[in-house]
Amino acid sequence: MNGQPPETPNTFKVFDRERDHHPWQEAFQEMQRLDVDRRWAVAANWRMDHRVSEDREWGDLEASGHFTSVRNANDWWEARKNYFQQEICQPVTPGPTGKISAYGRPTNAANRIADRISAFDKLVHVASFSSLLRRVSRSDRSAEVEAILHQLTGQRLLSNWGPLNAQVSMLARAMLALGPEVIRRIAGLLADSLGEQEPPWWASFVEEVQTALDSKNALALCVALGLGHLPTGDWLLVWRYPIKEAGPLYRPTVLEANDSPFHFPSPPGCALGITMPLDSAQAACREVLHRPLRGRAAVEFCTGELFFLERLPVLRDNEVLVKLRTQHRARIQRELSLTGLNAWMLRHPEITP
Amino acid sequence: MTSVDPALSHLAESLAAIVKTDSVPHLRAHLSGRTLPAMGGDEDPADILLRAFPLIQTTPDFMERLARLLGDLISEEVAALTAEGFSPQQLSLLRSALYLASSLPAETNLFSSLKNLLEIPVIHGRGEDRAKLSLPLWQALVYQQTDASLEETWLSLLAPEQQGPSKPAQRTLLLTAWRGLLWIPPSQEAMQAEEGTNFDRIQNGIQTLYRSLLLQQGDDFGQSEVSSFIELCLDILQETFPRSGEFWARNLRSHSADWPSALATIVLARWPLPPQIDRPSPQIFSQEDRRSLDRALAKLAEVDSRMAELKATADDLVDYYETHRLDEALNSIAVLLTHFGPALGVAATRLSRDIAAISRQMELLRAWQEMEKHTLSDVPQVEDVRRQEMIKMIKTLIRRARRRRV
């Protein structure tokens, strides 16, 4: 029940806790409108996500200082971005600065997955190839990556970035022609070159997306894993690995989901995250967070495949997004019989057009 | 359902309006992330803006105007800098501004603002400002140059700073500086002469870079890595100035005489001449040719008191037999002719200079023609055994070489 009465859908809440005169109230009311920018979906998630504990809210989010002067929706949106960039995109073990990522801090201990999960079970992580290339091209190891890419494929990193372009595809096709070993090696190289600023990896269990993986179809993977943010024309890299390679697992929260409108918080009582597939006919998968793979593991557990995302149905219209969220709620209710589930849903009715 | 993301369409409209009204505050709001849509995917604000660019069609000079506006924004941020450096929000904003700058066409105002940012001491210090801004600033400067004012800066980045094992970050800076040097726009005079490629600058840069790499060799970065790195730099050169391999072979070889031999080898291997004129078949200079030439040289030596000098020159000729390099042979002949210039007259000196110039450019077929033309018509008919022997020797060589080529 999370300590909340089920019959109070109209009271202002943040992280599923009722608030009186909260500094974000005005900002969140502003973001309730179903505007074209889709911020309403992110704001709705922040209001309903019980997974952000009071410890994390006060000991981390408020203490970070990013949210101290929030007066309107734009202030809040910028503070959220800064929190993500400066508090989440950090190493999970103390680096030279001593700072660790917010999801690994003691204030987020409630989301560390304590359940014993068999070490032989396997996770899958899917990453945007162009996004990895872009990040690496801006890192201080870009020359090293470029030299090895050049040596292996005859291609180079892009040094300036526009929208997805033909050069990414040329590189991907060159890698495909050279085979899985080269793809693995380059995938590992990219993973190692991202430094400590890489956000945590989102991962699901392999068996739940086996059909999509077997299909070798990027669209099927995106639909199954709820990757609605990827642009058409992107390429996907895939890692499949035993849980023991991932280190401690965490239940994701809206704070790690950054600005994704395709995230939906898992309900109270659920020990893991749950994906929101991009198709109502798909089953939702369990999902977790963990530190990015590095070194040998990043090479060995890459599948050596690259999938081209030829076309992703545009799910970004508000009407479609609302429908997706509504169907996801129904899916969760069908599947789970958790105490307090209905009350949580009632406390956070879906915004309707 | 539409095929275009409505949030990106909305952003594109907003950007077009911002550029139309020259609104720095609105551009700042976008770049700081304040007014961007929910996209997901951990993208930087600059990357989200870039995704909207293809949807902007109503403003033909949009990119140039946006670049100018971005220059104003950066200037304002530089002016607001305090003694404590930039705030975390300013750092984040400036970094996004620099990412965007590196994707926009070069614009004078933006270039000027970036150079002002470069002058700020914190950029070169050790704090967070440097860590977050230094590399993005160099990367933006590469593509924003509108004049040659940074040439010395790029060269100083390429110059060896200190001896010791190379680190990945140092090599990234070297590669960025190399790109920076290549992206210096041509001067007005060069533009008028339609000379986009500055070979003096290129050879200066590549030699400086090579020396830096040699100084930074270590366990993880040895001679093989140095060679690979230089090859990558040559690839970037060809990407920056898309020209044929033959173009680079022809033009860089004429500059490569003074280069360190290992560097020259990498460059010449990267861009070999087309096979038909690069390396003539080994049969072109047979043992018979060699004996013929040796006899000619010996005869020349008999009548010439400068035996030692001639012998040394003749040794050069022997080398070409071993390598079967016709170009080297021609060079040697040119040298030989220079030595005999006083005896052969002014025409021989000119002939040797022409041969040397032609053979440096590897245009051997043309060289043969020139040699033949000169030997038949230009050299004065001086009754001198040395001249006669030389002419005979050259003609024989030409005739045999031609016959074998056919």
XYZ file of N, CA, C and O in Angstrom, chain A residues 36-39 42 65-66 72-78 80-82 84-86 131 134-135 137-144 146-147 150-151 154-163 167 197 199-200 202 228-231 256-262 311 313-318 320, chain B residues 1-8 10-11 29 31-48 50-54 88-89 92-93 95-96 99-100 102-104 128 132 135-136 139 143 168-173 175-176 179 224 228-229 231-232 235-236 239 270:
552
model
N 3.200 18.521 -27.045
C 3.917 17.766 -28.064
C 5.294 17.290 -27.568
O 5.875 16.353 -28.125
N 5.788 17.934 -26.531
C 7.129 17.589 -26.051
C 7.172 16.340 -25.169
O 8.253 15.930 -24.742
N 6.022 15.791 -24.851
C 5.918 14.512 -24.121
C 6.464 14.565 -22.691
O 6.706 13.532 -22.084
N 6.676 15.753 -22.168
C 7.197 15.814 -20.799
C 6.188 15.251 -19.805
O 6.560 14.838 -18.706
N 7.056 11.807 -18.548
C 8.152 11.762 -17.584
C 7.670 12.271 -16.222
O 7.939 11.661 -15.174
N 21.683 19.496 -4.926
C 21.662 20.930 -5.209
C 21.101 21.293 -6.573
O 20.893 22.466 -6.863
N 20.828 20.311 -7.395
C 20.340 20.631 -8.746
C 18.905 21.153 -8.742
O 18.493 21.836 -9.676
N 9.509 26.502 -12.196
C 8.561 26.143 -13.262
C 9.052 24.888 -13.987
O 10.090 24.310 -13.625
N 8.298 24.511 -15.006
C 8.593 23.241 -15.696
C 9.991 23.252 -16.328
O 10.709 22.249 -16.273
N 10.377 24.380 -16.924
C 11.699 24.432 -17.568
C 12.828 24.309 -16.549
O 13.846 23.655 -16.813
N 12.635 24.968 -15.391
C 13.650 24.839 -14.319
C 13.805 23.373 -13.932
O 14.908 22.860 -13.765
N 12.666 22.730 -13.761
C 12.695 21.327 -13.311
C 13.324 20.428 -14.370
O 14.135 19.550 -14.073
N 12.953 20.686 -15.604
C 13.471 19.857 -16.708
C 14.996 19.976 -16.808
O 15.695 18.989 -17.030
N 15.499 21.191 -16.634
C 16.952 21.405 -16.678
C 17.620 20.739 -15.471
O 18.679 20.112 -15.606
N 16.576 18.170 -13.811
C 16.568 16.723 -14.047
C 17.717 16.304 -14.952
O 18.430 15.340 -14.679
N 17.908 17.089 -16.013
C 19.017 16.777 -16.942
C 20.371 16.873 -16.235
O 21.233 16.002 -16.383
N 20.539 17.948 -15.459
C 21.817 18.126 -14.762
C 22.049 17.018 -13.734
O 23.179 16.546 -13.557
N 20.932 13.984 -13.934
C 21.295 12.772 -14.666
C 22.759 12.835 -15.120
O 23.528 11.888 -14.917
N 23.127 13.968 -15.721
C 24.493 14.076 -16.265
C 25.554 14.036 -15.158
O 26.600 13.428 -15.321
N 25.265 14.712 -14.058
C 26.319 14.892 -13.054
C 26.261 13.911 -11.893
O 27.243 13.747 -11.174
N 25.167 5.963 -31.056
C 25.312 6.704 -29.808
C 26.670 6.407 -29.163
O 27.348 7.313 -28.660
N 29.333 8.220 -31.124
C 29.312 9.668 -30.868
C 29.997 9.982 -29.536
O 30.806 10.896 -29.432
N 29.650 9.204 -28.516
C 30.256 9.444 -27.206
C 31.772 9.239 -27.255
O 32.528 10.025 -26.700
N 33.723 9.457 -29.845
C 34.409 10.469 -30.665
C 34.664 11.741 -29.867
O 35.506 12.549 -30.237
N 33.963 11.902 -28.768
C 34.160 13.098 -27.932
C 35.009 12.792 -26.700
O 35.203 13.667 -25.860
N 35.460 11.565 -26.600
C 36.250 11.200 -25.419
C 37.733 11.380 -25.710
O 38.145 11.446 -26.864
N 38.525 11.433 -24.648
C 39.954 11.652 -24.889
C 40.666 10.363 -25.326
O 41.877 10.343 -25.475
N 39.909 9.310 -25.546
C 40.519 8.102 -26.121
C 40.111 7.921 -27.579
O 40.257 6.841 -28.145
N 39.567 8.974 -28.157
C 39.029 8.824 -29.512
C 40.115 8.468 -30.527
O 39.863 7.715 -31.469
N 41.339 9.005 -30.348
C 42.399 8.702 -31.323
C 42.742 7.218 -31.303
O 42.970 6.602 -32.344
N 42.774 6.665 -30.102
C 43.090 5.244 -29.964
C 42.033 4.400 -30.686
O 42.349 3.471 -31.433
N 40.023 5.414 -33.015
C 40.066 5.690 -34.446
C 41.193 4.897 -35.120
O 41.016 4.360 -36.211
N 42.330 4.826 -34.439
C 43.469 4.097 -35.018
C 43.123 2.613 -35.182
O 43.419 2.009 -36.216
N 40.497 2.081 -37.854
C 41.130 2.256 -39.160
C 41.908 1.008 -39.554
O 41.824 0.518 -40.673
N 42.613 0.480 -38.561
C 43.425 -0.714 -38.797
C 42.537 -1.908 -39.161
O 42.845 -2.674 -40.066
N 39.444 -0.022 -42.014
C 39.730 1.005 -43.023
C 38.828 2.212 -42.872
O 38.924 3.160 -43.645
N 37.955 2.195 -41.858
C 37.033 3.326 -41.639
C 37.523 4.148 -40.446
O 38.344 3.701 -39.670
N 36.932 5.327 -40.312
C 37.328 6.202 -39.208
C 36.117 6.565 -38.353
O 34.983 6.369 -38.748
N 36.435 7.136 -37.190
C 35.378 7.724 -36.374
C 34.972 9.034 -37.019
O 35.797 9.712 -37.608
N 33.734 9.403 -36.848
C 33.349 10.730 -37.307
C 33.843 11.735 -36.286
O 33.764 11.504 -35.093
N 34.334 12.851 -36.785
C 34.825 13.837 -35.825
C 33.824 14.960 -35.624
O 33.955 15.753 -34.712
N 32.850 15.054 -36.462
C 31.753 15.969 -36.159
C 30.444 15.250 -36.492
O 30.395 14.402 -37.362
N 29.432 15.610 -35.773
C 28.224 14.816 -35.825
C 27.019 15.612 -36.267
O 26.708 16.635 -35.699
N 26.332 15.101 -37.240
C 25.038 15.629 -37.598
C 24.042 14.546 -37.262
O 24.286 13.722 -36.389
N 22.931 14.537 -37.951
C 21.996 13.438 -37.759
C 22.643 12.142 -38.251
O 23.708 12.176 -38.852
N 27.992 7.452 -42.933
C 29.282 6.930 -42.487
C 29.140 5.889 -41.380
O 29.924 4.955 -41.308
N 31.965 8.079 -17.488
C 30.763 8.916 -17.593
C 29.585 8.168 -18.225
O 28.527 8.740 -18.432
N 26.355 6.116 -18.536
C 25.260 5.760 -17.632
C 25.195 4.246 -17.419
O 25.806 3.487 -18.177
N 24.471 3.797 -16.387
C 24.390 2.349 -16.161
C 23.724 1.645 -17.333
O 23.009 2.256 -18.110
N 21.020 -0.853 -18.887
C 19.701 -1.447 -18.651
C 19.750 -2.834 -19.282
O 20.223 -2.982 -20.410
N 11.768 2.753 -27.510
C 11.058 3.642 -28.436
C 11.826 4.889 -28.803
O 11.422 5.625 -29.702
N 12.933 5.131 -28.128
C 13.652 6.379 -28.362
C 14.637 6.299 -29.521
O 15.159 7.316 -29.958
N 14.920 5.094 -30.004
C 15.976 4.971 -31.017
C 15.504 5.482 -32.378
O 14.392 5.198 -32.800
N 16.361 6.213 -33.054
C 15.954 6.743 -34.356
C 16.072 5.707 -35.472
O 16.962 4.856 -35.445
N 17.028 7.165 -13.107
C 17.972 6.628 -14.106
C 17.362 6.637 -15.507
O 18.085 6.534 -16.505
N 16.021 6.731 -15.565
C 15.369 6.702 -16.881
C 15.517 8.035 -17.610
O 15.107 8.163 -18.773
N 16.093 9.011 -16.927
C 16.365 10.322 -17.543
C 15.103 10.895 -18.173
O 14.090 11.006 -17.488
N 15.119 11.199 -19.444
C 13.962 11.873 -20.061
C 13.164 10.920 -20.944
O 12.527 11.355 -21.896
N 13.217 9.636 -20.633
C 12.544 8.692 -21.531
C 11.035 8.657 -21.301
O 10.576 8.338 -20.206
N 10.262 8.931 -22.340
C 8.809 8.803 -22.218
C 8.360 7.353 -22.398
O 7.169 7.068 -22.292
N 9.301 6.468 -22.666
C 8.955 5.056 -22.891
C 9.238 4.193 -21.668
O 9.264 2.970 -21.752
N 13.157 0.659 -39.598
C 11.975 1.497 -39.396
C 11.382 1.199 -38.036
O 11.081 0.053 -37.710
N 8.136 2.219 -35.806
C 6.873 2.956 -35.913
C 6.902 4.158 -34.972
O 7.404 4.059 -33.860
N 6.424 5.273 -35.455
C 6.455 6.471 -34.614
C 5.401 6.334 -33.525
O 4.207 6.301 -33.780
N 5.884 6.173 -32.312
C 4.988 5.964 -31.178
C 4.964 7.206 -30.311
O 4.620 7.178 -29.160
N 5.396 8.295 -30.899
C 5.636 9.465 -30.060
C 4.455 10.421 -30.034
O 4.486 11.401 -29.323
N 3.455 10.165 -30.859
C 2.237 10.971 -30.754
C 1.639 10.730 -29.378
O 1.616 9.603 -28.896
N 1.119 11.791 -28.790
C 0.570 11.648 -27.443
C -0.506 10.581 -27.372
O -0.563 9.794 -26.430
N -0.923 7.934 -29.115
C -0.337 6.587 -29.170
C 0.363 6.256 -27.857
O 0.257 5.138 -27.334
N -0.996 8.423 -37.066
C 0.443 8.330 -36.859
C 1.200 8.976 -38.022
O 0.923 8.686 -39.162
N 2.116 9.839 -37.726
C 2.892 10.451 -38.796
C 4.266 9.788 -38.856
O 4.658 9.068 -37.954
N 4.986 10.057 -39.931
C 6.297 9.432 -40.050
C 7.376 10.276 -39.376
O 8.514 9.854 -39.267
N 7.032 11.465 -38.975
C 8.013 12.347 -38.340
C 7.619 12.539 -36.878
O 6.442 12.696 -36.557
N 8.626 12.526 -36.037
C 8.368 12.732 -34.620
C 7.836 14.156 -34.420
O 8.536 15.133 -34.730
N 6.626 14.310 -33.918
C 6.060 15.664 -33.769
C 6.887 16.544 -32.835
O 6.939 17.763 -33.018
N 7.530 15.930 -31.853
C 8.360 16.732 -30.939
C 9.552 17.334 -31.687
O 9.937 18.482 -31.438
N 10.115 16.568 -32.625
C 11.244 17.104 -33.400
C 10.772 18.172 -34.382
O 11.465 19.168 -34.612
N 8.314 20.160 -33.865
C 8.088 21.338 -33.023
C 9.413 22.015 -32.700
O 9.525 23.257 -32.744
N 10.410 21.214 -32.420
C 11.734 21.759 -32.100
C 12.327 22.463 -33.328
O 12.945 23.531 -33.207
N 18.292 28.440 -23.837
C 17.311 27.569 -23.165
C 17.311 26.176 -23.794
O 17.199 25.166 -23.099
N 19.914 24.796 -25.494
C 21.205 24.137 -25.268
C 21.408 23.699 -23.820
O 22.155 22.760 -23.550
N 20.753 24.400 -22.910
C 20.869 23.989 -21.505
C 19.915 22.831 -21.211
O 19.934 22.267 -20.129
N 19.082 22.497 -22.182
C 18.150 21.390 -22.014
C 16.806 21.826 -21.434
O 15.887 21.015 -21.339
N 16.687 23.097 -21.059
C 15.469 23.566 -20.379
C 14.217 23.393 -21.219
O 13.146 23.124 -20.692
N 14.338 23.592 -22.519
C 13.139 23.636 -23.353
C 13.131 22.527 -24.405
O 12.503 22.665 -25.444
N 13.814 21.465 -24.113
C 13.849 20.354 -25.074
C 12.740 19.340 -24.777
O 12.306 19.217 -23.630
N 12.329 18.607 -25.798
C 11.308 17.581 -25.570
C 11.879 16.351 -24.871
O 13.096 16.206 -24.746
N 10.985 15.482 -24.435
C 11.403 14.210 -23.824
C 11.744 13.246 -24.952
O 10.858 12.785 -25.670
N 13.022 12.961 -25.122
C 13.457 12.103 -26.225
C 13.906 10.726 -25.752
O 13.825 9.760 -26.499
N 14.438 10.652 -24.534
C 15.029 9.391 -24.088
C 16.376 9.195 -24.756
O 16.721 9.915 -25.691
N 17.155 8.242 -24.237
C 18.393 7.889 -24.931
C 19.629 8.628 -24.496
O 20.657 8.508 -25.151
N 19.565 9.385 -23.427
C 20.767 10.008 -22.844
C 21.517 10.910 -23.816
O 22.739 11.003 -23.773
N 20.810 11.530 -24.726
C 21.507 12.366 -25.707
C 21.823 13.739 -25.129
O 21.052 14.287 -24.333
N 22.919 14.301 -25.586
C 23.265 15.659 -25.203
C 22.277 16.611 -25.894
O 21.817 16.330 -27.008
N 21.984 17.777 -25.265
C 21.085 18.736 -25.928
C 21.524 19.071 -27.359
O 20.681 19.197 -28.257
N 22.828 19.175 -27.578
C 23.306 19.496 -28.934
C 22.865 18.421 -29.926
O 22.489 18.726 -31.064
N 22.883 17.173 -29.504
C 22.514 16.081 -30.410
C 21.017 16.071 -30.689
O 20.587 15.707 -31.782
N 20.241 16.457 -29.691
C 18.791 16.540 -29.922
C 18.509 17.661 -30.928
O 17.703 17.492 -31.856
N 20.521 18.695 -33.239
C 20.989 18.239 -34.552
C 19.980 17.320 -35.229
O 19.860 17.304 -36.450
N 19.248 16.568 -34.409
C 18.233 15.670 -34.993
C 17.102 16.455 -35.647
O 16.395 15.932 -36.510
N 16.914 17.699 -35.198
C 15.821 18.508 -35.765
C 16.243 19.222 -37.049
O 15.388 19.689 -37.811
N 17.539 19.323 -37.301
C 18.019 20.109 -38.453
C 17.400 19.692 -39.799
O 17.032 20.539 -40.584
N 17.329 18.388 -40.082
C 16.801 18.025 -41.406
C 15.349 18.470 -41.618
O 14.883 18.511 -42.752
N 28.783 24.666 -12.696
C 28.486 23.385 -13.372
C 27.461 23.554 -14.494
O 27.565 22.905 -15.538
N 26.502 24.451 -14.306
C 25.488 24.671 -15.345
C 26.127 25.313 -16.579
O 25.807 24.947 -17.712
N 28.172 22.738 -18.452
C 27.311 21.843 -19.219
C 26.808 22.548 -20.479
O 26.812 21.982 -21.578
N 26.396 23.806 -20.308
C 25.896 24.583 -21.445
C 26.995 24.786 -22.490
O 26.776 24.578 -23.698
N 29.705 23.081 -22.986
C 30.095 21.836 -23.639
C 29.113 21.499 -24.760
O 29.519 21.125 -25.865
N 27.829 21.650 -24.481
C 26.831 21.396 -25.528
C 27.004 22.384 -26.682
O 26.860 22.014 -27.848
N 29.850 21.162 -28.769
C 29.448 20.015 -29.602
C 28.685 20.516 -30.832
O 28.902 20.042 -31.944
N 27.804 21.474 -30.593
C 27.014 22.002 -31.712
C 27.926 22.740 -32.689
O 27.808 22.576 -33.907
N 30.926 22.255 -33.459
C 31.751 21.390 -34.316
C 30.945 20.800 -35.467
O 31.523 20.235 -36.394
N 29.623 20.933 -35.423
C 28.803 20.391 -36.507
C 28.247 21.479 -37.424
O 27.501 21.173 -38.349
N 28.601 22.731 -37.144
C 28.085 23.828 -37.964
C 29.147 24.306 -38.946
O 30.338 24.100 -38.722
N 37.969 21.093 -13.308
C 36.874 20.471 -14.037
C 36.606 21.193 -15.354
O 36.203 20.592 -16.340
N 36.281 19.269 -18.860
C 35.020 19.217 -19.605
C 35.058 19.998 -20.908
O 34.300 19.701 -21.816
N 38.950 19.499 -24.715
C 38.876 18.718 -25.957
C 37.706 19.167 -26.849
O 37.899 19.371 -28.053
N 36.477 19.338 -26.282
C 35.399 19.830 -27.152
C 35.723 21.172 -27.808
O 35.334 21.410 -28.952
N 38.082 20.487 -30.649
C 37.346 19.812 -31.736
C 36.453 20.803 -32.488
O 36.295 20.708 -33.703
N 36.844 22.859 -36.987
C 35.909 23.072 -38.097
C 35.392 24.507 -38.191
O 34.636 24.822 -39.096
N 46.797 7.813 -24.340
C 45.711 7.962 -25.316
C 45.221 9.399 -25.448
O 44.947 9.859 -26.557
N 45.129 10.111 -24.329
C 44.618 11.490 -24.396
C 45.561 12.389 -25.198
O 45.110 13.272 -25.930
N 46.878 12.133 -25.080
C 47.842 12.934 -25.853
C 47.661 12.675 -27.345
O 47.717 13.588 -28.163
N 47.440 11.425 -27.669
C 47.292 11.090 -29.090
C 45.991 11.673 -29.647
O 45.930 12.071 -30.811
N 44.968 11.720 -28.813
C 43.723 12.339 -29.260
C 43.952 13.820 -29.555
O 43.452 14.351 -30.553
N 44.745 14.458 -28.703
C 45.033 15.873 -28.939
C 45.875 16.049 -30.205
O 45.639 16.973 -30.997
N 45.871 14.122 -32.840
C 45.019 13.889 -34.010
C 44.100 15.096 -34.256
O 43.845 15.472 -35.403
N 43.623 15.679 -33.164
C 42.766 16.861 -33.290
C 43.568 18.015 -33.886
O 43.078 18.739 -34.765
N 44.053 17.505 -37.559
C 42.837 17.909 -38.280
C 42.748 19.433 -38.337
O 42.368 20.013 -39.352
N 55.619 0.219 -34.671
C 54.477 -0.237 -35.462
C 53.259 0.661 -35.226
O 52.530 1.004 -36.161
N 51.204 3.077 -37.836
C 49.743 3.019 -37.985
C 49.126 4.397 -37.769
O 48.179 4.783 -38.461
N 49.660 5.101 -36.787
C 49.119 6.424 -36.485
C 49.352 7.379 -37.658
O 48.466 8.142 -38.039
N 49.697 6.498 -40.750
C 48.790 6.070 -41.829
C 47.388 6.618 -41.610
O 46.701 7.035 -42.545
N 46.954 6.607 -40.349
C 45.644 7.175 -40.032
C 45.617 8.666 -40.378
O 44.643 9.169 -40.950
N 45.239 9.119 -43.968
C 43.857 8.834 -44.342
C 42.980 10.062 -44.083
O 42.111 10.405 -44.893
N 43.231 10.699 -42.953
C 42.471 11.910 -42.621
C 42.790 13.019 -43.621
O 41.907 13.776 -44.034
N 40.834 12.326 -46.585
C 39.418 12.580 -46.331
C 39.141 14.082 -46.372
O 38.119 14.532 -46.889
N 52.031 4.412 -48.718
C 50.588 4.687 -48.665
C 50.065 5.091 -50.037
O 48.969 4.738 -50.437
